[in-house]
Short mmCIF file of C-alpha atoms and ligand atoms in Angstrom, two decimals:
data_model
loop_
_atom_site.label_atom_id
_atom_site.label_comp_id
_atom_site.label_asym_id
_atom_site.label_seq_id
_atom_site.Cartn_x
_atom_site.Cartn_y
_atom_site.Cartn_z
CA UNK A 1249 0.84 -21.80 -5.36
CA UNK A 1250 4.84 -22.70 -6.64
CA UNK A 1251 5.80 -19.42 -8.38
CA UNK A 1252 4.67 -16.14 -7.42
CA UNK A 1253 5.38 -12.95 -9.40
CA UNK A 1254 5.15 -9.67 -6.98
CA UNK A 1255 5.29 -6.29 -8.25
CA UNK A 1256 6.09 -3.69 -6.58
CA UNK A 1257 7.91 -5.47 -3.63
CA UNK A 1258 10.56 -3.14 -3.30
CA UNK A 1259 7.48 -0.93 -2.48
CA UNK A 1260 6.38 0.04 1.35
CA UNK A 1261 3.20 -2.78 1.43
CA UNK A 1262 4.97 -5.27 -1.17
CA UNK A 1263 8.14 -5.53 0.80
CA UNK A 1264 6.47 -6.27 4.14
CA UNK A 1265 4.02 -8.78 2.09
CA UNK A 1266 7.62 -10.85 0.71
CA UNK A 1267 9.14 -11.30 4.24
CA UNK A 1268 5.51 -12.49 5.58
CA UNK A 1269 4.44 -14.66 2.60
CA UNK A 1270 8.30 -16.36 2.66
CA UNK A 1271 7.78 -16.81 5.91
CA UNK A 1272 4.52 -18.22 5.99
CA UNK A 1273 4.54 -20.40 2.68
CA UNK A 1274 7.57 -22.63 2.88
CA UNK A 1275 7.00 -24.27 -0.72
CA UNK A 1276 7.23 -20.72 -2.83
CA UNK A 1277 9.87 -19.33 -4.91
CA UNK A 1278 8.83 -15.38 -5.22
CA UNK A 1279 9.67 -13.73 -8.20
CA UNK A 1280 9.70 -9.40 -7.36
CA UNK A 1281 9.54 -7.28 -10.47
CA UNK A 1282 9.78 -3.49 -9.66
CA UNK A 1283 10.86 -0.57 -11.53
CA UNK A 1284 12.68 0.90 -8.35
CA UNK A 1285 11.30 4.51 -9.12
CA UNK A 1286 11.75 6.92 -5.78
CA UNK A 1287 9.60 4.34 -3.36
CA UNK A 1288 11.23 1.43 -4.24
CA UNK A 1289 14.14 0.39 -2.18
CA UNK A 1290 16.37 -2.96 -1.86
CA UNK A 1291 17.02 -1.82 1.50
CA UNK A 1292 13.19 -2.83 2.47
CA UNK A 1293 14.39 -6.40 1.53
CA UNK A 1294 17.33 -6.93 3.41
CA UNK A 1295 17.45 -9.90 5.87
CA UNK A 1296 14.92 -11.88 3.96
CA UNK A 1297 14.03 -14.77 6.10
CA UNK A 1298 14.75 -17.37 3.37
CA UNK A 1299 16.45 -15.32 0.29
CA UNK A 1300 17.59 -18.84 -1.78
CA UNK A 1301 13.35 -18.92 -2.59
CA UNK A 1302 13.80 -14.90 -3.83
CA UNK A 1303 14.72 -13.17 -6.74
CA UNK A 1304 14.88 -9.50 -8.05
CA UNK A 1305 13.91 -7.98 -11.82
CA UNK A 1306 14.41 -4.73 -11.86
CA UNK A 1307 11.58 -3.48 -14.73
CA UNK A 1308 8.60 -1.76 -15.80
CA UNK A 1309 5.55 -3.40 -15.40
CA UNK A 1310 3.92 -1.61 -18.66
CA UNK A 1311 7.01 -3.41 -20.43
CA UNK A 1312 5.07 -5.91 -22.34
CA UNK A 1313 7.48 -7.94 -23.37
CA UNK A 1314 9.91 -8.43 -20.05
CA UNK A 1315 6.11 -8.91 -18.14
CA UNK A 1316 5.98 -11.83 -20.90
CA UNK A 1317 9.43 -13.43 -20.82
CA UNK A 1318 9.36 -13.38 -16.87
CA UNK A 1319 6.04 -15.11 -16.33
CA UNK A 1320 7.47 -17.54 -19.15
CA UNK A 1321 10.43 -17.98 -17.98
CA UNK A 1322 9.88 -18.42 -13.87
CA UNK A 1323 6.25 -20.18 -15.15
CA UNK A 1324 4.51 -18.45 -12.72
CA UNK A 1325 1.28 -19.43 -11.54
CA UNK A 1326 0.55 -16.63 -9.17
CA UNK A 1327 0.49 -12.90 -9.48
CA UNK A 1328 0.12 -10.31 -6.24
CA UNK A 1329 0.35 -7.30 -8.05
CA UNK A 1330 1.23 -4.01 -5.70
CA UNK A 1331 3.48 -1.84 -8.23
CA UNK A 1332 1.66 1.57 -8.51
CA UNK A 1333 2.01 5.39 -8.02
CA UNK A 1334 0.39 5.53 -4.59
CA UNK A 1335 0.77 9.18 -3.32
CA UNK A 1336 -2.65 11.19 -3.71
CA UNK A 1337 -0.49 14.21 -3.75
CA UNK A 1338 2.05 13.75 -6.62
CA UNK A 1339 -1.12 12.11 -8.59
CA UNK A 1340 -2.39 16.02 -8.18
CA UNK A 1341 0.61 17.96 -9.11
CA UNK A 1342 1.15 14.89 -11.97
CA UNK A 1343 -1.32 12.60 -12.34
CA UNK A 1344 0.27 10.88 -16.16
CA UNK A 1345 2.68 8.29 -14.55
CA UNK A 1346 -0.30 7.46 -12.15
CA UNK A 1347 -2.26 6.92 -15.90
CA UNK A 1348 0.70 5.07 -17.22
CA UNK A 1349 1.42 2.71 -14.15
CA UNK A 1350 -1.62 2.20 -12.68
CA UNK A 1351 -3.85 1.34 -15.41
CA UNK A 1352 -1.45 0.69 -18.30
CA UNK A 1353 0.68 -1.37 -16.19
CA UNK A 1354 -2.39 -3.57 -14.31
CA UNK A 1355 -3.43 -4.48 -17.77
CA UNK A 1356 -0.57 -5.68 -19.54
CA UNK A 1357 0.41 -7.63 -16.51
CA UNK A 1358 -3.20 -8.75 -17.20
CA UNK A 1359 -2.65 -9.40 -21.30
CA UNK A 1360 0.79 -11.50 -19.84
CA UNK A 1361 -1.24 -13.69 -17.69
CA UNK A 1362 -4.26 -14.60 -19.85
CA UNK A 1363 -1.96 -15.57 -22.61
CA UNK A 1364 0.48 -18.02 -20.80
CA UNK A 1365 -2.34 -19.52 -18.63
CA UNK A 1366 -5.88 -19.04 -20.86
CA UNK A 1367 -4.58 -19.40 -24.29
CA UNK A 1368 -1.55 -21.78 -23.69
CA UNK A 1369 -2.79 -23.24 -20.87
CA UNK A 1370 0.22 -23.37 -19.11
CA UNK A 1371 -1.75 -24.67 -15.57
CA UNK A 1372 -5.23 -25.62 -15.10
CA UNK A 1373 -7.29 -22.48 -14.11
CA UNK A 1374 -7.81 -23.66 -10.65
CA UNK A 1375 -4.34 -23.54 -10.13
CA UNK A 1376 -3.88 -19.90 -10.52
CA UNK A 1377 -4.81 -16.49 -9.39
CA UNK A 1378 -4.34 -13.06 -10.29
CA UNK A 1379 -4.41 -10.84 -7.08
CA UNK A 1380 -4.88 -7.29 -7.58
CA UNK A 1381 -4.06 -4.69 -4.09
CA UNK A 1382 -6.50 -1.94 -4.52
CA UNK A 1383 -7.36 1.18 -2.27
CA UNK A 1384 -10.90 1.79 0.00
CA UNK A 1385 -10.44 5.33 -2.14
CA UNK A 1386 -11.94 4.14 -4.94
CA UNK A 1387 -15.50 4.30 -3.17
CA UNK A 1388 -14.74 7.96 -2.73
CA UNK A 1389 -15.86 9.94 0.54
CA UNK A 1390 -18.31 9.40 3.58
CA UNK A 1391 -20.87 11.83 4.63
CA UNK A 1392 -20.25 11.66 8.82
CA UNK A 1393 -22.90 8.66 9.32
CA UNK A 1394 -23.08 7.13 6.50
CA UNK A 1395 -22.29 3.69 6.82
CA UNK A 1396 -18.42 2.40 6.24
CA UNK A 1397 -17.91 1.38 2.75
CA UNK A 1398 -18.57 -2.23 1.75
CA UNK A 1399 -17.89 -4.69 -1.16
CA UNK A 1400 -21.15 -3.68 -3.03
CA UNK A 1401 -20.70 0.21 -2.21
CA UNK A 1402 -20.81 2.35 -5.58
CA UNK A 1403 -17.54 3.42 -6.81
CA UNK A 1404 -17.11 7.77 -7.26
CA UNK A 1405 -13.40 8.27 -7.03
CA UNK A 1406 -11.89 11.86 -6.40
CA UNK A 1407 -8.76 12.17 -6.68
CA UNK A 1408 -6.52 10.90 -10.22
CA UNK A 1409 -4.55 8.33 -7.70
CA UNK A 1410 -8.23 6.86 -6.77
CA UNK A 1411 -9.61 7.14 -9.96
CA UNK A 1412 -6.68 5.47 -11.58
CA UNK A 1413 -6.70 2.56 -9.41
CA UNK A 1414 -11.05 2.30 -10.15
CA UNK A 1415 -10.12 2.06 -13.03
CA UNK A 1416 -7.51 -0.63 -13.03
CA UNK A 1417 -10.07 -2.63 -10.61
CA UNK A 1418 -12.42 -2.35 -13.35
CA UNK A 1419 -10.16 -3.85 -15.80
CA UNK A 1420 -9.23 -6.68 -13.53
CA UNK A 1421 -12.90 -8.10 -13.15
CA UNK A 1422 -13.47 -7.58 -16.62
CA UNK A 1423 -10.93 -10.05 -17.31
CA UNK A 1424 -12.53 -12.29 -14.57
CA UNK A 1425 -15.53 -12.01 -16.20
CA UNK A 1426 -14.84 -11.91 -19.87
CA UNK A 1427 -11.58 -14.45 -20.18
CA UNK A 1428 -12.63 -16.95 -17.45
CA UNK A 1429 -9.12 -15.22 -15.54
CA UNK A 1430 -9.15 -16.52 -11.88
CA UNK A 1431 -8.75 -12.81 -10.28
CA UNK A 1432 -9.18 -11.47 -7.17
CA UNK A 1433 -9.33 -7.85 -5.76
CA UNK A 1434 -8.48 -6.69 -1.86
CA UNK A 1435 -9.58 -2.92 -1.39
CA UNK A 1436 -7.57 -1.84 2.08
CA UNK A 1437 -8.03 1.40 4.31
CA UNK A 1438 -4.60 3.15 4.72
CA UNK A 1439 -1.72 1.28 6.38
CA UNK A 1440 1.13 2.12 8.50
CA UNK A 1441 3.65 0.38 9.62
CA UNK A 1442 7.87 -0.19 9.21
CA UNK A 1443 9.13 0.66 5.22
CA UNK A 1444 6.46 2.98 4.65
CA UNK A 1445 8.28 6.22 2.43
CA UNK A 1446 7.87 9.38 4.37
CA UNK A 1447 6.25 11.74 2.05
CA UNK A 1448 2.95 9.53 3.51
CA UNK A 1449 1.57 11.39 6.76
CA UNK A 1450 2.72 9.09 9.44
CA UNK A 1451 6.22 8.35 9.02
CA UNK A 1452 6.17 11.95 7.53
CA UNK A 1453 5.13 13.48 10.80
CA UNK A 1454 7.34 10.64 12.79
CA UNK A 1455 10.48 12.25 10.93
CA UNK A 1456 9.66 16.16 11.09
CA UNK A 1457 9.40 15.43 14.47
CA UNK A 1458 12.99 14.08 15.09
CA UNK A 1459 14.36 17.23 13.34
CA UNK A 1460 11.99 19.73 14.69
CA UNK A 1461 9.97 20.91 11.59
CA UNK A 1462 6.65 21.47 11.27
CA UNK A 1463 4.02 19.12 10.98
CA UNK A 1464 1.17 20.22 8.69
CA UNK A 1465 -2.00 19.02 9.35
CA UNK A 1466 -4.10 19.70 5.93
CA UNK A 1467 -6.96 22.27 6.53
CA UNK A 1468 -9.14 21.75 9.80
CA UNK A 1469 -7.37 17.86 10.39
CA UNK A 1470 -10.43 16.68 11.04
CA UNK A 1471 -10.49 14.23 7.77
CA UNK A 1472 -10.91 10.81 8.74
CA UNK A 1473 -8.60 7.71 7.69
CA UNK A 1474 -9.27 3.43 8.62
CA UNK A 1475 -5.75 2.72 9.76
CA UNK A 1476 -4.26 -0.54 9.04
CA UNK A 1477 -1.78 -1.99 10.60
CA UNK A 1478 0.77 -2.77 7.28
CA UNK A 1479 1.41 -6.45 8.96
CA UNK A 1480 -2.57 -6.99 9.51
CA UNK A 1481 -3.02 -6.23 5.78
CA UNK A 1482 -0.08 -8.91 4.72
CA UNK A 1483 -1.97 -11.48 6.72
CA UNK A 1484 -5.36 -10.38 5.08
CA UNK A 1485 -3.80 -10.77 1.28
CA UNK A 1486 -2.74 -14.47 1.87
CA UNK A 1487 -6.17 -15.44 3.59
CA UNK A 1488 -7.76 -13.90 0.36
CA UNK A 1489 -4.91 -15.71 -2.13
CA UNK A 1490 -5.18 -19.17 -0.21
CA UNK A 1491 -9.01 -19.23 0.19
CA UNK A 1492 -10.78 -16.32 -1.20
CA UNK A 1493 -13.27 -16.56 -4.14
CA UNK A 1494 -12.17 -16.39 -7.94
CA UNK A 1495 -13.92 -13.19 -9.12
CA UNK A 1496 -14.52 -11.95 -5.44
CA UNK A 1497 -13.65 -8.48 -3.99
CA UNK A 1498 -12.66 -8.32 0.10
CA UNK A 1499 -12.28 -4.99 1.96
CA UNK A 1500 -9.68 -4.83 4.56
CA UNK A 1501 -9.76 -2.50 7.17
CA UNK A 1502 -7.91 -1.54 10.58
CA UNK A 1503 -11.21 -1.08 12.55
CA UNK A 1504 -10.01 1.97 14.14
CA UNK A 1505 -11.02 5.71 12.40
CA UNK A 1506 -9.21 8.74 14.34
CA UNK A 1507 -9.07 12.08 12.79
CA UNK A 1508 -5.62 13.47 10.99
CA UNK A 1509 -5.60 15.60 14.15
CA UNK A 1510 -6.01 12.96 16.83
CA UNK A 1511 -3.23 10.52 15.23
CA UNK A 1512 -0.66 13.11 14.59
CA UNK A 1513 -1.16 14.39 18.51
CA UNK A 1514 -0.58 10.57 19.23
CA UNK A 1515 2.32 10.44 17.46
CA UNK A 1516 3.94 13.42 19.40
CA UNK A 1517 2.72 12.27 22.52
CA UNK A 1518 4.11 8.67 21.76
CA UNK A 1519 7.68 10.91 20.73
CA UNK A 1520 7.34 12.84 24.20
CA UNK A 1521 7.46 9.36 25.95
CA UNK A 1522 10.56 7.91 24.18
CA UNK A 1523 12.63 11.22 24.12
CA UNK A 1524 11.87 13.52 27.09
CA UNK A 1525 15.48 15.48 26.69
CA UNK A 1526 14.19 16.28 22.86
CA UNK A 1527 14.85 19.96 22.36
CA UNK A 1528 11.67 19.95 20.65
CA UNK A 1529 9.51 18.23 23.48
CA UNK A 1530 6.33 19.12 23.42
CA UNK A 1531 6.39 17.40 20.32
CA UNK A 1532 2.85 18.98 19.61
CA UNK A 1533 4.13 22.65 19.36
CA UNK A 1534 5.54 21.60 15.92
CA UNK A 1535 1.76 20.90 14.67
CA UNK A 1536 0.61 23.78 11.72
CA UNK A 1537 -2.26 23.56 9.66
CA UNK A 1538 -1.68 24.98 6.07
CA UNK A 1539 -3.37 24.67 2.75
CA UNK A 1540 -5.88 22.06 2.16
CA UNK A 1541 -5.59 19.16 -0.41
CA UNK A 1542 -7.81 20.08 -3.40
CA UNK A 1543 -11.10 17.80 -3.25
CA UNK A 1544 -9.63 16.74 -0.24
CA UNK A 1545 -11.78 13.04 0.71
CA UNK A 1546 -13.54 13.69 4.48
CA UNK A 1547 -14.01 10.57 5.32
CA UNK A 1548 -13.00 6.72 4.90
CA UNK A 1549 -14.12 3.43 7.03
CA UNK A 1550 -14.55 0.05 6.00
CA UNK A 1551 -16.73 -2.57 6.80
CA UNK A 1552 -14.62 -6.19 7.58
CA UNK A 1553 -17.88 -8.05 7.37
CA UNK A 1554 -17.17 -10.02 4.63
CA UNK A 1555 -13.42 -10.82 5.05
CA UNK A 1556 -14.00 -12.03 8.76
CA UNK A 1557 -17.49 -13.60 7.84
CA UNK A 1558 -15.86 -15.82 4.65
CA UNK A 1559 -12.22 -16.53 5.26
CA UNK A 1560 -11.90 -15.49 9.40
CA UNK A 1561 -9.64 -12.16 9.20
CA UNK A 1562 -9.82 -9.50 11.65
CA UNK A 1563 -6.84 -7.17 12.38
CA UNK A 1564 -4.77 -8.27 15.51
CA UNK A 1565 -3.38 -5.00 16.58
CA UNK A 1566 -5.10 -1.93 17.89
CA UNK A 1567 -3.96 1.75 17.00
CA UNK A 1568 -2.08 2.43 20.03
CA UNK A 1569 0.28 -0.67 20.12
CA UNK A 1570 1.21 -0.67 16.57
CA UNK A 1571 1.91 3.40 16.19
CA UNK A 1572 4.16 2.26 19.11
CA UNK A 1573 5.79 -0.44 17.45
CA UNK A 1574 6.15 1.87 14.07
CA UNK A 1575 7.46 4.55 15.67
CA UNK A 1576 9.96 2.77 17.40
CA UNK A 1577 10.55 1.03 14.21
CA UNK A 1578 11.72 4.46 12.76
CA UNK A 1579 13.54 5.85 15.73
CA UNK A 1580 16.23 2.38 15.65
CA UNK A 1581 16.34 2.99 12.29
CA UNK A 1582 18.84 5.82 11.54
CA UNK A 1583 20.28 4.21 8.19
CA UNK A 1584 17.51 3.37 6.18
CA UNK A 1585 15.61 6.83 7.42
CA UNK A 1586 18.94 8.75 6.96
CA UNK A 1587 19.41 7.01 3.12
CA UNK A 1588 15.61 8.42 2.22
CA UNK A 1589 15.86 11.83 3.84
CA UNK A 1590 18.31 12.37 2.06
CA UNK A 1591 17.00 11.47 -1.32
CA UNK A 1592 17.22 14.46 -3.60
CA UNK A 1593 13.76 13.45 -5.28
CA UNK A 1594 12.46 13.32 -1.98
CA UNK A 1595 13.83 16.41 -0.96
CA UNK A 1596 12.48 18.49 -3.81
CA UNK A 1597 9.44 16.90 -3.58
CA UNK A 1598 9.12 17.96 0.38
CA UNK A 1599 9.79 21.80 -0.93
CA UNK A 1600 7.65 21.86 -3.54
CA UNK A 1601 5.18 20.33 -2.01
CA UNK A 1602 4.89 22.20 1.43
CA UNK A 1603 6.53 26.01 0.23
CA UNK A 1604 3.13 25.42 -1.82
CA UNK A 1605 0.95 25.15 1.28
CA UNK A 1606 2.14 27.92 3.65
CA UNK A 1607 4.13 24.95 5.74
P1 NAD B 3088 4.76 2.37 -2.61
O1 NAD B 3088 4.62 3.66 -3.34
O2 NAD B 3088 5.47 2.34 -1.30
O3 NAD B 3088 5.49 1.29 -3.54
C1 NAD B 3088 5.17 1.12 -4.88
C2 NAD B 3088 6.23 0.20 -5.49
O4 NAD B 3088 5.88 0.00 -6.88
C3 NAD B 3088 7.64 0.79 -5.47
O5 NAD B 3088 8.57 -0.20 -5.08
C4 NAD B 3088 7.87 1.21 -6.92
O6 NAD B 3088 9.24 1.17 -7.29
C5 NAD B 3088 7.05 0.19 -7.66
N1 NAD B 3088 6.62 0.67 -8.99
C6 NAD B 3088 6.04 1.87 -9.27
N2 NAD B 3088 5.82 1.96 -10.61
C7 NAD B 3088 6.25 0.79 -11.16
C8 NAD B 3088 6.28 0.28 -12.48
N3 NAD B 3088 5.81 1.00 -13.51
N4 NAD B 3088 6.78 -0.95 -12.69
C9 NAD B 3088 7.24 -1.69 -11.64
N5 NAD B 3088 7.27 -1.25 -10.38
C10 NAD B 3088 6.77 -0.02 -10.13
O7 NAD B 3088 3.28 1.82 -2.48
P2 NAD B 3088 2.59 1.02 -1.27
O8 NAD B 3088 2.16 1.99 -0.25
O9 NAD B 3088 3.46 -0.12 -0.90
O10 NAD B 3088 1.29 0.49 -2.02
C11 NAD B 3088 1.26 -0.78 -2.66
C12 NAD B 3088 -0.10 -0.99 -3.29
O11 NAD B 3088 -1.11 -0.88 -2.28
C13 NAD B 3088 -0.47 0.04 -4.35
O12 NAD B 3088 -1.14 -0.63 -5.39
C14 NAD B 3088 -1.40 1.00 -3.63
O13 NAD B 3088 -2.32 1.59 -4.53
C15 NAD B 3088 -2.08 0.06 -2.67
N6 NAD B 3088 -2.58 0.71 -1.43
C16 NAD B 3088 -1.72 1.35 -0.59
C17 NAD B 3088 -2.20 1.91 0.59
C18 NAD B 3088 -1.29 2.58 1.58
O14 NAD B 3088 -1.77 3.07 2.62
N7 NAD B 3088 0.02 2.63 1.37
C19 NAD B 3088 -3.57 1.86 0.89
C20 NAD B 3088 -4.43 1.23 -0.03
C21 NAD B 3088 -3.91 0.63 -1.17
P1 TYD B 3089 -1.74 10.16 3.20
O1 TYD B 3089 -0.83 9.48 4.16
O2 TYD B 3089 -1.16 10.94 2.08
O3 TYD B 3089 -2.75 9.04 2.67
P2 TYD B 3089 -4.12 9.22 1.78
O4 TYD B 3089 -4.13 10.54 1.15
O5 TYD B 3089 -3.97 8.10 0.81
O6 TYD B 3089 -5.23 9.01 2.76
O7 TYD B 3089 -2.68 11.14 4.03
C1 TYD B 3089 -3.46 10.69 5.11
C2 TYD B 3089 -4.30 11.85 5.58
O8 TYD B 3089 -3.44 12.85 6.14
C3 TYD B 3089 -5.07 12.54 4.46
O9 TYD B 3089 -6.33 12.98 4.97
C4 TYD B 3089 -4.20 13.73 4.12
C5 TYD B 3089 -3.56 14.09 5.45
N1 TYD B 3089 -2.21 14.68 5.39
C6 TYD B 3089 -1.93 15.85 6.11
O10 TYD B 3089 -2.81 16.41 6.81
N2 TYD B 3089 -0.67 16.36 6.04
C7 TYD B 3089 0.30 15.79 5.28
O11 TYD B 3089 1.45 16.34 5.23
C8 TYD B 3089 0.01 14.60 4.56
C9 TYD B 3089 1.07 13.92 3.72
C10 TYD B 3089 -1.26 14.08 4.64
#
């Protein structure tokens, strides 16, 4: 590992993942390509630890030919590809950039690859990899005991978000399998964590909060997420690049599966704690359910068998200590929370999105 293309590192998981993996590899130069659309901020990056080993493209990842030129031109022998449309909710109301990006975009970065390393030969193929960040949603949702989902669980994706990223994951092992393409795929439960764009539901509900509106809690609340700690996840990713099977798949998950209902009380009750003069203390009284989330999933959970078994992962931090550390992460951060509220994209987006609902 010399060169590293990221994409998507302006992103909420991608910028967390280029302060750890600087700080972690000293011997990379990083290489971010991102197309700064509304969840893509420089601001994530600032105080790199090492920024002479960093550099910034701004671009499209379904551009064929800058994806070409830059993996020429930095020869880069490793890939960690996060760019995507991540929001389940905007790939409802508009699921064709999620199309576009998602699956487009994975496979010419894909195209880019094979040629400079497969057909030139640029590096010997043990001295690359193709690492592809993927979602637990692709395996769709769990009946109450069913077991958590594991590497060999079918996929059934609901939602255009999940099903784009299935089918980008399909893509990528085909290329494993077909071109000889050293690839690898990570499929992680839902993180949380500093950076993360508020239209998501913790730092949404941290935010609302602060400014006493509402927090909506889709239908009953009583859907279940596997939340991962965003730093936990970052650690994961460069076990799996450093060690982890060519052709191999690895879930990562946070080993800890509260209801909507129970993490958004824990969030107020964490906000009651830190601001006891708040005008809007109990911070629970703000809670409202509205309108469900069409095919809304009921339940995800992973399995961490295989991760801990093969390349000795587990996530450090428990629920309760890291929702601490977030949420203090977004209460000293007035500037960077400030600069998003008061996006206008994010703004409309917030209207649109909860007039809809009844919130
Ligand atoms: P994010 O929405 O915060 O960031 C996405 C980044 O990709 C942004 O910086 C954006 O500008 C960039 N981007 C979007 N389209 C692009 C394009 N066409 N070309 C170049 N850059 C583009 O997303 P995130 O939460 O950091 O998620 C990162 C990856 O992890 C995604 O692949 C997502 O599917 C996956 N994932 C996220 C979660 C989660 O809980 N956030 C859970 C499982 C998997
Ligand atoms: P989200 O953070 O959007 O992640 P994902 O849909 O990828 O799991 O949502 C997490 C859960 O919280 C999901 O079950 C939907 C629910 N949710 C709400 O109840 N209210 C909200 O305002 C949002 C954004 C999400």
């Amino acid at each position: 590992m010399n060169n590293v293309l990221i994409t998507g590192g302006a992103g909420f998981i991608g910028s967390n993942f280029v302060r750890y993996f600087l700080s972690i590899e000293p011997g990379i130069q990083i290489v971010n390509l991102d197309a700064l659309t509304y969840a893509g901020n420089l601001e994530n990056l600032k105080d790199l630890p090492d920024p002479g080993r960093y550099a910034f493209e701004e671009g499209d990842i379904c551009d064929s030919s800058l994806v070409h030129r830059l993996i020429q031109q930095y020869q880069i022998d490793t890939v960690v590809h996060f760019a995507a449309e991540s929001h389940v909710d905007r790939s409802i109301l508009g699921p064709s950039q999620f199309i576009q990006t998602n699956i487009i975009g994975t496979f010419t970065l894909l195209e880019a690859v094979k040629q400079y390393w497969v057909d030139e030969k640029a590096f010997s193929l043990e001295h690359v990899r193709f690492h592809h960040i993927s979602t637990d949603e692709v395996y769709g949702s769990l009946e109450p005991n069913a077991p958590p989902f594991s590497e060999i669980t079918p996929y059934a994706p609901n939602s255009p978000y999940a099903a784009s990223k299935a089918s980008s994951d399909h893509i990528v092992r085909a290329y494993g399998h077909t071109y000889g393409l050293p690839i690898s795929i990570t499929n992680c439960s839902n993180n949380y964590g500093p950076y993360q764009f508020p239209e998501k539901l913790i730092p949404l509900v941290v935010l609302n909060a602060l400014t006493g509106q509402p927090l909506p809690i889709y239908g009953d609340g009583k859907q279940i997420r596997d939340w991962l700690y965003v730093e936990d996840h970052c650690e994961a990713i460069w076990r799996v690049i450093r060690d982890g099977i060519p052709g191999e798949t690895y879930n990562i998950g946070g080993d800890t599966q509260p209801s909507n209902i129970e993490i958004v009380e824990l969030i107020c009750s964490i906000l009651d704690e830190r601001l006891p003069d708040s005008p809007h203390f109990p911070h629970k009284s703000l809670i409202r359910h509205v309108a469900d989330r069409p095919g809304h999933d009921r339940r995800y959970a992973i399995d961490n068998t295989k991760i801990s078994r093969e390349l000795g992962w587990q996530p450090r931090e428990s629920l309760h200590s890291a929702l601490r550390k977030t949420v203090d992460w977004y209460l000293a951060n007035t500037e960077w929370v400030n600069a998003i509220s008061n996006q206008k994209n994010h703004q409309s987006w917030l209207q649109g999105n909860y007039q809809e609902r009844g919130g």
